C-alpha positions as YAML, in Angstrom:
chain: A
units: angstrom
residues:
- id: 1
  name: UNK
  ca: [-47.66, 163.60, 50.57]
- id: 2
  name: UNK
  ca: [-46.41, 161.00, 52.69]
- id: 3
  name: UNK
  ca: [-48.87, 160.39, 54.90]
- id: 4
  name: UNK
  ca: [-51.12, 160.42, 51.42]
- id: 5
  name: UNK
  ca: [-49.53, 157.21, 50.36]
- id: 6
  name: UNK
  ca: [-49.83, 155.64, 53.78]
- id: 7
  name: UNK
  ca: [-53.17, 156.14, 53.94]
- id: 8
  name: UNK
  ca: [-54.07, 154.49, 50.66]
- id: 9
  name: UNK
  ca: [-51.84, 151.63, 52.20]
- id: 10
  name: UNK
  ca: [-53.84, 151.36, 55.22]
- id: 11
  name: UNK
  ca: [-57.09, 151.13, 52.31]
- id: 12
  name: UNK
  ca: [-55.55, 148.27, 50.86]
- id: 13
  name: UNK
  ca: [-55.05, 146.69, 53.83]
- id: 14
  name: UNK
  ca: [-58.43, 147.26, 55.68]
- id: 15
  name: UNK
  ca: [-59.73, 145.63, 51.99]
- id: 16
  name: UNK
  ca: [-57.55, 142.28, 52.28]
- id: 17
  name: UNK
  ca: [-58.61, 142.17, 56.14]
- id: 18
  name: UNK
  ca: [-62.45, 142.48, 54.80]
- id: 19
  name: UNK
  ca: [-62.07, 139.61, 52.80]
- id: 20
  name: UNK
  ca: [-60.35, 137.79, 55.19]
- id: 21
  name: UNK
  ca: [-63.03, 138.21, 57.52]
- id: 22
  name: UNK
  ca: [-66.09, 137.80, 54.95]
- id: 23
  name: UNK
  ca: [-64.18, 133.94, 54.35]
- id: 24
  name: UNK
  ca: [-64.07, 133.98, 58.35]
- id: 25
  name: UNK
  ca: [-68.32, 134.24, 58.45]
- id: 26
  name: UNK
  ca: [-68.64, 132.12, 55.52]
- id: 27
  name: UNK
  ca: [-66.49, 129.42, 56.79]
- id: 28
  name: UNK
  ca: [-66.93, 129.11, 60.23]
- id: 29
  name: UNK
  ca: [-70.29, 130.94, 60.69]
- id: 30
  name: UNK
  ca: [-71.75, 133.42, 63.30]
- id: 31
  name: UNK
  ca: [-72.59, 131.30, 66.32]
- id: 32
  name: UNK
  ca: [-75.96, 132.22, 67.04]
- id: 33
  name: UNK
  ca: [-76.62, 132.13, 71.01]
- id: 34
  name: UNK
  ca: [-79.71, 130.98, 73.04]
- id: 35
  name: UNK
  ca: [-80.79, 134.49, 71.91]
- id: 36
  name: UNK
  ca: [-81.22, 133.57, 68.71]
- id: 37
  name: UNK
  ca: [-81.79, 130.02, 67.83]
- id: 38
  name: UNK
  ca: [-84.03, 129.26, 71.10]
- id: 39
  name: UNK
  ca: [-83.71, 126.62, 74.15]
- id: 40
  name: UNK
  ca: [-83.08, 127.13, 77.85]
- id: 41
  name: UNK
  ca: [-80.92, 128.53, 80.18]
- id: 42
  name: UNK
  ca: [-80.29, 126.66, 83.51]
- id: 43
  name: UNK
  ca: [-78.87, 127.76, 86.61]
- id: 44
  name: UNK
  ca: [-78.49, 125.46, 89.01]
- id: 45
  name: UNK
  ca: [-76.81, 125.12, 92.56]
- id: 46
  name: UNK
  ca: [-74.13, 122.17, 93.48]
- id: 47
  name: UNK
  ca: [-72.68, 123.19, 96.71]
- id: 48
  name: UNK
  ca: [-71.57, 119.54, 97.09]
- id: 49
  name: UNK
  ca: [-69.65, 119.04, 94.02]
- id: 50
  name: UNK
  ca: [-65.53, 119.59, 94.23]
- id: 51
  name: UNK
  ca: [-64.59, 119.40, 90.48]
- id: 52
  name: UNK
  ca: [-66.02, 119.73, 87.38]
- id: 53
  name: UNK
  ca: [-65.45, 117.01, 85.66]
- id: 54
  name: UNK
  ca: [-68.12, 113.86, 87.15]
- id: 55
  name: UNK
  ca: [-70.37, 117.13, 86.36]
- id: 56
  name: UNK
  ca: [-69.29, 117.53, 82.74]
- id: 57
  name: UNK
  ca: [-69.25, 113.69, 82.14]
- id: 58
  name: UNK
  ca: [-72.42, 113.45, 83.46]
- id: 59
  name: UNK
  ca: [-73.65, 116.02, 81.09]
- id: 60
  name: UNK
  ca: [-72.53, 114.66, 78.65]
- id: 61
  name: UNK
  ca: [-73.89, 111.13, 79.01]
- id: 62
  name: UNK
  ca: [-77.69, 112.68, 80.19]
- id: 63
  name: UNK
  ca: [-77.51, 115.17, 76.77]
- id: 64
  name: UNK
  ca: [-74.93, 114.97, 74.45]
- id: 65
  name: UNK
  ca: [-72.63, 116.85, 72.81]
- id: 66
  name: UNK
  ca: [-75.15, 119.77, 72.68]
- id: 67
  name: UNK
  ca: [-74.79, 120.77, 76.56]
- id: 68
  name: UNK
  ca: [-72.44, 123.81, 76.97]
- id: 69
  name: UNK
  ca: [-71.80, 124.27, 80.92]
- id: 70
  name: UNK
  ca: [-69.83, 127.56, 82.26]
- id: 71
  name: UNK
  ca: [-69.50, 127.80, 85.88]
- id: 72
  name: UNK
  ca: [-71.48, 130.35, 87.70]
- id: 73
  name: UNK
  ca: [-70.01, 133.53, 89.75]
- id: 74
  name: UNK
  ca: [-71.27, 132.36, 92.85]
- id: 75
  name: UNK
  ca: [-69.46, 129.49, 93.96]
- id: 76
  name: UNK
  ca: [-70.94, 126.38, 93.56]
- id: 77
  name: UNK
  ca: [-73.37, 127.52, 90.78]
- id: 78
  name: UNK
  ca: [-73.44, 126.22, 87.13]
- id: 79
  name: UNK
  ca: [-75.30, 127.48, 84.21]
- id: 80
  name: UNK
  ca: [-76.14, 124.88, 81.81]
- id: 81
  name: UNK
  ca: [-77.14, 125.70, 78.14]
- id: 82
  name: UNK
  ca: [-79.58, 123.41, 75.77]
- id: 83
  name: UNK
  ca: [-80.33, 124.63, 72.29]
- id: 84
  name: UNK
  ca: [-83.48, 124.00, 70.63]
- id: 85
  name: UNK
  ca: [-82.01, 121.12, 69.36]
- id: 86
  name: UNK
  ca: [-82.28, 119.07, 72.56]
- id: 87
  name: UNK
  ca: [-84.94, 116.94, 73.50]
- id: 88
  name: UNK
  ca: [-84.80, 118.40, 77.00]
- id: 89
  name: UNK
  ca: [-86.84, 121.35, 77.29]
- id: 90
  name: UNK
  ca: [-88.37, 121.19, 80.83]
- id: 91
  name: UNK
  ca: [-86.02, 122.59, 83.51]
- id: 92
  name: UNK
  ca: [-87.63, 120.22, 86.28]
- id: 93
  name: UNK
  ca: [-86.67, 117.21, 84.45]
- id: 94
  name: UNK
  ca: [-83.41, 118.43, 82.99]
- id: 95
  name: UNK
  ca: [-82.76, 118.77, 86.83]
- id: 96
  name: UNK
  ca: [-83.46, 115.81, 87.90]
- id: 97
  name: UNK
  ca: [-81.52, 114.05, 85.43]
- id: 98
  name: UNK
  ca: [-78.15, 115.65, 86.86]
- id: 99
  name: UNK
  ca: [-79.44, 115.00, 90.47]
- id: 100
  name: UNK
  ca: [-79.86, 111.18, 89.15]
- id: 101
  name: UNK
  ca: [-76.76, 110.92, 86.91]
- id: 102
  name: UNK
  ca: [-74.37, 112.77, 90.11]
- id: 103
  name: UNK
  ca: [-76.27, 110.67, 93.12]
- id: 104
  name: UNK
  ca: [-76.18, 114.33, 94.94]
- id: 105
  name: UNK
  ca: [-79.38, 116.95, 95.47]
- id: 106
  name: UNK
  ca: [-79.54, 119.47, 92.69]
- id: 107
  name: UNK
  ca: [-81.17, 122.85, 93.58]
- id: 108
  name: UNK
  ca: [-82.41, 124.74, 90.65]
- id: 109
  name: UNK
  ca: [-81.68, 128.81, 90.73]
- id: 110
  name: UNK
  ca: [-83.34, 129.79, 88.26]
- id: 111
  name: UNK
  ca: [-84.53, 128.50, 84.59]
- id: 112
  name: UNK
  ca: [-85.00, 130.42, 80.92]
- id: 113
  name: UNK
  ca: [-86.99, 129.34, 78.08]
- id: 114
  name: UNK
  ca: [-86.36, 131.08, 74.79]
- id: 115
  name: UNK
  ca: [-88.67, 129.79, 72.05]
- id: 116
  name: UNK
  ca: [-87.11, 129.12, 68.57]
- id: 117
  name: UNK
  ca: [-90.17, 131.58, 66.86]
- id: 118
  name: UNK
  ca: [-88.80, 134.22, 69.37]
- id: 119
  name: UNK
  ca: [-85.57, 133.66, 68.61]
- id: 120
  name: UNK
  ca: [-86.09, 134.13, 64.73]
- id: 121
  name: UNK
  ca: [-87.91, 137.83, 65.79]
- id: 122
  name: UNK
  ca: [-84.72, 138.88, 67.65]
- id: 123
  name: UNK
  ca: [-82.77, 138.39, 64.86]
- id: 124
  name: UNK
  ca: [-84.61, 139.89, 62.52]
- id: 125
  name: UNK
  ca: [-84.91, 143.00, 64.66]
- id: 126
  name: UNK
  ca: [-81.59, 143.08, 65.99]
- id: 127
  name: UNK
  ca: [-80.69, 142.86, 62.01]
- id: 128
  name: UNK
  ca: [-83.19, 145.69, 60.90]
- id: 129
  name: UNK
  ca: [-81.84, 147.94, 63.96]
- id: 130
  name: UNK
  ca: [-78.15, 147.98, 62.59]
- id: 131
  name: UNK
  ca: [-79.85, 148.40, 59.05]
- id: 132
  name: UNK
  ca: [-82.01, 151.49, 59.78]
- id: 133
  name: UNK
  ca: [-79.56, 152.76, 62.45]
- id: 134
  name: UNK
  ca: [-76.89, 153.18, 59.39]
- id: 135
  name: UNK
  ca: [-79.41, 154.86, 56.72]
- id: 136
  name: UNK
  ca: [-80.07, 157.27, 59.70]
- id: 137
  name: UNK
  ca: [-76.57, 158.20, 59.78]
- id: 138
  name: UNK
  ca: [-76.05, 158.54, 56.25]
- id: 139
  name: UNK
  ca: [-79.34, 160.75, 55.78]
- id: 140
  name: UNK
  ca: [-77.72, 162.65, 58.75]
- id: 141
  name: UNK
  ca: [-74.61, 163.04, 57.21]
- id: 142
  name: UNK
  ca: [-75.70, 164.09, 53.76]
- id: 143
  name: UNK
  ca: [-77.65, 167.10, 55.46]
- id: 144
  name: UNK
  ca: [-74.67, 168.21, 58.03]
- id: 145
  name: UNK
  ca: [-71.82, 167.78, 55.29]
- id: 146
  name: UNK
  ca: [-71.56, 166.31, 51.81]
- id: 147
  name: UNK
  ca: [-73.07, 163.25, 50.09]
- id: 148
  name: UNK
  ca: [-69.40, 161.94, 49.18]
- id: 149
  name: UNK
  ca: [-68.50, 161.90, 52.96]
- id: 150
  name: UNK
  ca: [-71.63, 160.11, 53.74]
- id: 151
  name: UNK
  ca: [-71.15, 157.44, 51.54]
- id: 152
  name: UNK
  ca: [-67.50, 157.12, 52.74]
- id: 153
  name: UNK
  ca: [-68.72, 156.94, 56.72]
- id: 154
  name: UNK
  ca: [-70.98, 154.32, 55.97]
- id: 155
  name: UNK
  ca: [-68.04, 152.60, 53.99]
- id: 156
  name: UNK
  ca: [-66.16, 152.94, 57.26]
- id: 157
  name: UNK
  ca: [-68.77, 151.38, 58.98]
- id: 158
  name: UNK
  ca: [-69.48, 148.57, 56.82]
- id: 159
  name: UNK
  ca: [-65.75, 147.66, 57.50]
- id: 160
  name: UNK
  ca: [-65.71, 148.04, 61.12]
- id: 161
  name: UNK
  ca: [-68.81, 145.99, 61.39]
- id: 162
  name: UNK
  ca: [-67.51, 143.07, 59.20]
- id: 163
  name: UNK
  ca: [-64.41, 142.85, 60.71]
- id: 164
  name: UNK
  ca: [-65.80, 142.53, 64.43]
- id: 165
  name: UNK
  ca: [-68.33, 140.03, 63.22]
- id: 166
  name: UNK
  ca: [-65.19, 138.25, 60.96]
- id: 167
  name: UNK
  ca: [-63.28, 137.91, 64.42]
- id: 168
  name: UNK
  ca: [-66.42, 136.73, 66.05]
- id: 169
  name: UNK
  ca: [-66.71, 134.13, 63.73]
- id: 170
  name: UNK
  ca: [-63.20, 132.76, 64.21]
- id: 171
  name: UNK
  ca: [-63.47, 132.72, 67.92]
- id: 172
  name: UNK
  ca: [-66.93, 131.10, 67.47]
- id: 173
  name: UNK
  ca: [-67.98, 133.95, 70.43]
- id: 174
  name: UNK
  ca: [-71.94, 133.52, 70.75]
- id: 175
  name: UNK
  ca: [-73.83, 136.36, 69.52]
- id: 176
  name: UNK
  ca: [-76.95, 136.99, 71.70]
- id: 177
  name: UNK
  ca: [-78.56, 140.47, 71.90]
- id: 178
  name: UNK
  ca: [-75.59, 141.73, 74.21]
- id: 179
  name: UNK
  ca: [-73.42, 141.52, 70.76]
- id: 180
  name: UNK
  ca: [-76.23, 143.67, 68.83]
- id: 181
  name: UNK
  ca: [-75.40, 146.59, 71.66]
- id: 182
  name: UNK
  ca: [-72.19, 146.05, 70.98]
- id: 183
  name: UNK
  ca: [-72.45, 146.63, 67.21]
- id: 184
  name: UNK
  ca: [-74.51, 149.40, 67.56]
- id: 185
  name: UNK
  ca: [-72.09, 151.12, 70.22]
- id: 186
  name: UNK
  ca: [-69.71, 150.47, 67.83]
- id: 187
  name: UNK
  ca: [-71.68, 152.21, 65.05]
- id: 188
  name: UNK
  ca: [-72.05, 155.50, 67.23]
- id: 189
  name: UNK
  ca: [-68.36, 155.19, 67.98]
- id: 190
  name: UNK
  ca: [-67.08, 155.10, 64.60]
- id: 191
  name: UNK
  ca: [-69.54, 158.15, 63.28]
- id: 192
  name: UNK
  ca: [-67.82, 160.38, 65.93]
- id: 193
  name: UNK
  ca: [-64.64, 159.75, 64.56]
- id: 194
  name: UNK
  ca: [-65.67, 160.66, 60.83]
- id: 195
  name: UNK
  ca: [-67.42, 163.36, 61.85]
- id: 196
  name: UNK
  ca: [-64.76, 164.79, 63.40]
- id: 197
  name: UNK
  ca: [-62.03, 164.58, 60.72]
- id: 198
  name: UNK
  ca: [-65.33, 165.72, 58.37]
- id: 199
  name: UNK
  ca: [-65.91, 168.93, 60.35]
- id: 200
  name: UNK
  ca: [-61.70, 169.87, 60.10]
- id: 201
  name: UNK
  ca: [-61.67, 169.01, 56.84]
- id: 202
  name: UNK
  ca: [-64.28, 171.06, 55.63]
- id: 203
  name: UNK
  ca: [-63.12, 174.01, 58.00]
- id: 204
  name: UNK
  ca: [-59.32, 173.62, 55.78]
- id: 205
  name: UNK
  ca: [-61.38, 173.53, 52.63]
- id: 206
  name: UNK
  ca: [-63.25, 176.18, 52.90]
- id: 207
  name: UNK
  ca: [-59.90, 178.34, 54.43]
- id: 208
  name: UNK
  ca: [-57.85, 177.01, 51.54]
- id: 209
  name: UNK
  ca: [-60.01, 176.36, 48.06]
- id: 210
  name: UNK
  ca: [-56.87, 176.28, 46.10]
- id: 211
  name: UNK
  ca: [-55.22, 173.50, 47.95]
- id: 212
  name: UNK
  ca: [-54.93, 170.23, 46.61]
- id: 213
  name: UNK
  ca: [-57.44, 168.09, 48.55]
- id: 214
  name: UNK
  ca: [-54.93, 165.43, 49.74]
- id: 215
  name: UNK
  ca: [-52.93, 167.93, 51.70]
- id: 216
  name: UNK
  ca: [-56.15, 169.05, 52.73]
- id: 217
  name: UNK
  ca: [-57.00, 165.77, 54.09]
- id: 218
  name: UNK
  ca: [-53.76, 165.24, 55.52]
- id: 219
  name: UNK
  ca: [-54.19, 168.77, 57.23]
- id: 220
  name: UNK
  ca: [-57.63, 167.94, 58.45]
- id: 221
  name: UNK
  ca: [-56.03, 163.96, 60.26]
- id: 222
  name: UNK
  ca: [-53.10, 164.94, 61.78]
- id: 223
  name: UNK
  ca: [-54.80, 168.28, 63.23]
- id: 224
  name: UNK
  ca: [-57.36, 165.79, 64.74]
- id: 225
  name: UNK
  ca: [-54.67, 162.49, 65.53]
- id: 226
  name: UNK
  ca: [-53.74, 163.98, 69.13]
- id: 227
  name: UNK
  ca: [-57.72, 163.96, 69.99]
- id: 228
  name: UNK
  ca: [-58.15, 160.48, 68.72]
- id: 229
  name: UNK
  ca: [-55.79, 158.91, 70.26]
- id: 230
  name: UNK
  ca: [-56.81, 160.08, 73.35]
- id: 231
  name: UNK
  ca: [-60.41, 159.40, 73.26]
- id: 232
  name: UNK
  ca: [-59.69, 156.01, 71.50]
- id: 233
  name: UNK
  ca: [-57.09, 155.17, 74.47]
- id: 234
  name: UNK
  ca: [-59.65, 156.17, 77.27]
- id: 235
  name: UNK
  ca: [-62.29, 154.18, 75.80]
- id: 236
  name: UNK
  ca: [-60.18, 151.20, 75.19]
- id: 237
  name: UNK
  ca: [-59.17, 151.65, 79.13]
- id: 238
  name: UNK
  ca: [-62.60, 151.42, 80.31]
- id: 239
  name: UNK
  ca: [-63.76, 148.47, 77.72]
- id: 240
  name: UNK
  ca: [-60.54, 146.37, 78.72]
- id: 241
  name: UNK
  ca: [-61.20, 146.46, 82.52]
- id: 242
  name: UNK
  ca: [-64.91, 145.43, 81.77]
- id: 243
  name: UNK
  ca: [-63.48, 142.56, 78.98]
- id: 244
  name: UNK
  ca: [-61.16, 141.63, 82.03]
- id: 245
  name: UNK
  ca: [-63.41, 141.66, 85.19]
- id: 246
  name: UNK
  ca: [-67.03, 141.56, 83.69]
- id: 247
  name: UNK
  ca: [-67.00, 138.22, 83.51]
- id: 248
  name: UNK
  ca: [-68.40, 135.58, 80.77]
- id: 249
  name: UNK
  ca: [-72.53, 137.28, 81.20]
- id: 250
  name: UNK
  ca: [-70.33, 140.62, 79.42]
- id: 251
  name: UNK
  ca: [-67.52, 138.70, 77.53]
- id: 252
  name: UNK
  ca: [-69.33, 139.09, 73.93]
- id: 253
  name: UNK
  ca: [-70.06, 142.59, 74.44]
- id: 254
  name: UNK
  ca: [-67.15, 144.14, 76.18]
- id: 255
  name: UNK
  ca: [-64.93, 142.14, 73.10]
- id: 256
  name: UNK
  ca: [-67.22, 143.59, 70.32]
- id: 257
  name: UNK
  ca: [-66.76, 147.37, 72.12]
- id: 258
  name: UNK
  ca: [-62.91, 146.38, 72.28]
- id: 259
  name: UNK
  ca: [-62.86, 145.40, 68.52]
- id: 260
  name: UNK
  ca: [-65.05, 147.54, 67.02]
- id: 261
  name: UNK
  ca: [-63.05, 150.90, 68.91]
- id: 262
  name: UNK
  ca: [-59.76, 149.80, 67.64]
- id: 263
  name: UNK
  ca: [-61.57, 149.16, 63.99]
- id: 264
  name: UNK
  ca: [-63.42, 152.58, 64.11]
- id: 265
  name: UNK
  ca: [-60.39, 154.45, 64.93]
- id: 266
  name: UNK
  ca: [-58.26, 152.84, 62.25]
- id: 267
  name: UNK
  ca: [-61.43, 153.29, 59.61]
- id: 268
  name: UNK
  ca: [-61.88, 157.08, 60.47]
- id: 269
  name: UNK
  ca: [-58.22, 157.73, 58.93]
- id: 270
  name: UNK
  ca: [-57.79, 155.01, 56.63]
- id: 271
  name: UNK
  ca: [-61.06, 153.92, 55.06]
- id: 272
  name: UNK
  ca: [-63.18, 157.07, 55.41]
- id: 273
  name: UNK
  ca: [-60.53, 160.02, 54.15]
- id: 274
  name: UNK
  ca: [-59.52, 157.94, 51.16]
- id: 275
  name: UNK
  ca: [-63.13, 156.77, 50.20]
- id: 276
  name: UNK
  ca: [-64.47, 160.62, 50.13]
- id: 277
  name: UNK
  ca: [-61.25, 161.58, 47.84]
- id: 278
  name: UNK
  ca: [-62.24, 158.41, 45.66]
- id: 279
  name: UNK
  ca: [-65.45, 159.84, 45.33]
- id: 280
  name: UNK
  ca: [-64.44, 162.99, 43.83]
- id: 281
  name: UNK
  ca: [-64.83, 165.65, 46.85]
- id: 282
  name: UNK
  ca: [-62.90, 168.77, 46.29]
- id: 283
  name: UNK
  ca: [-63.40, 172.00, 47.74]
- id: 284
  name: UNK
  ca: [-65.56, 173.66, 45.61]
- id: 285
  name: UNK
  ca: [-68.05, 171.12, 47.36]
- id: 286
  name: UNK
  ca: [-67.62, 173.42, 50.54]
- id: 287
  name: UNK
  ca: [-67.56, 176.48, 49.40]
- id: 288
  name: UNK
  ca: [-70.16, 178.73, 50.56]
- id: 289
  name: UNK
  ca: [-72.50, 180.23, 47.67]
- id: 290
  name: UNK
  ca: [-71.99, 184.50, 47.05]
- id: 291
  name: UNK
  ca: [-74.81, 185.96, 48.98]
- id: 292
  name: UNK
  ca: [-77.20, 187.38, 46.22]
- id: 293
  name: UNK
  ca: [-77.10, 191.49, 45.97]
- id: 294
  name: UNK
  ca: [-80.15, 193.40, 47.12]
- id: 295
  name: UNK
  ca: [-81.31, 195.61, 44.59]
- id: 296
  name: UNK
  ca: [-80.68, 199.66, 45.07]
- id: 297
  name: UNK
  ca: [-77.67, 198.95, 46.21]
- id: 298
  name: UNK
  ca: [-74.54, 200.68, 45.53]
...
């Protein structure tokens, strides 16, 4: 019963990390990208320009405080970034400002408007996408196994979604439609995991209907802890080499794939077991009902 009491451990400390990351949104807030709030999206060509800083300073003096600037991947390329906020909203002009403030020709790339009314939309629908994309599971789960463990799922994936979005918050790491993906990858990712310890569980309560259903559980995670690891350590792989080399366009949702794997792995033995035993499952939940006898028969 060992591994019993670490699991209720792990519970208690996935809870104090969900309130530690519900303070984390609350206090610092999810910053909303371009995606979201509206603005425009400059790229822009400086082949002439050595440093960044008379670039920055002269952002800074043409626009304020509310310029963000990240250099391009093509050398000599900048991507400039005005919220809705700004008074500059016409890439022509925003252009020439820069070519005035730096003395220098200024050759624009390319130029995106997102409207604030747009913006609004996305949200709404990147919010009702994670919101119907988790009833779907549950529904799906209810069917395939047992109401209990499709409560507990979706309790596993309320905390791996609120943890990614409390470590968002902290870095202040924008969240644009690429982060939405990310959430909802990170959805799919966690369901695999609880379906998997689901299926061996109910396969050990159904062998075993007189066995306490803690050791069943325990049965059912370590039976299926080689397997996770693996997939969760192959997955990790590939999302750290595209966290590493994808660059800043893939930064917000190669980290939310990073965070949410790691948070889906640790819910899918931690959060979702205990939550299903909390519930009340047992195995007579699982047990398969007498096939009826046909009449005439002897």
């Amino acid at each position: 019963m060992k591994l019993t009491h670490v699991r209720y451990a792990s519970l208690a400390l996935s809870g104090l990390l969900i309130l530690i990351s519900l303070w984390a949104i609350a206090y610092y807030g999810l910053n909303l990208g371009i995606d979201f709030t509206g603005g425009i999206v400059i790229d822009f060509a400086l082949p002439g320009l050595t440093g960044s800083e008379p670039l920055i300073a002269a952002l800074h003096s043409q626009f304020g405080e509310l310029a963000a600037l990240t250099p391009s991947t093509t050398q000599g390329e900048w991507q400039l970034i005005l919220p809705h906020a700004s008074q500059w909203q016409d890439p022509q002009q925003v252009i020439a400002q820069i070519s005035r403030a730096l003395a220098m020709p200024v050759t624009l790339v390319q130029a995106n408007v997102v409207g604030p009314q747009v913006g609004q939309v996305l949200f709404e629908q990147g919010g009702l996408a994670l919101l119907v994309a988790s009833l779907a599971i549950m529904l799906y789960l209810a069917i395939r196994f047992e109401w209990r463990l499709a409560l507990a799922a979706v309790g596993a994936l309320v905390h791996d979604v609120t943890l990614t979005l409390g470590l968002l918050a902290m870095l202040a790491v924008p969240m644009d439609l690429n982060v939405i993906a990310g959430l909802l990858a990170v959805i799919g990712y966690s369901l695999n995991d609880s379906i998997v310890i689901g299926d061996r569980l109910r396969d050990v309560l159904r062998a075993k209907p007189n066995q306490c259903v803690y050791v069943s559980t325990n049965i059912a995670v370590c039976e299926t802890f080689s397997r996770t690891l693996i997939t969760a350590g192959t997955t990790l792989f590939t999302i750290g080499c595209l966290l590493v080399l994808g660059g800043d366009a893939l930064y917000g949702f190669a980290l939310t794939l990073f965070v949410g794997v790691l948070t889906g792995t640790w819910s899918s033995v931690a959060v979702a077991s205990c939550l299903q035993e909390m519930l009340g499952l047992s195995p007579a939940h699982y047990q398969r009902a007498p096939a009826p006898e046909r009449e005439g028969a002897y």
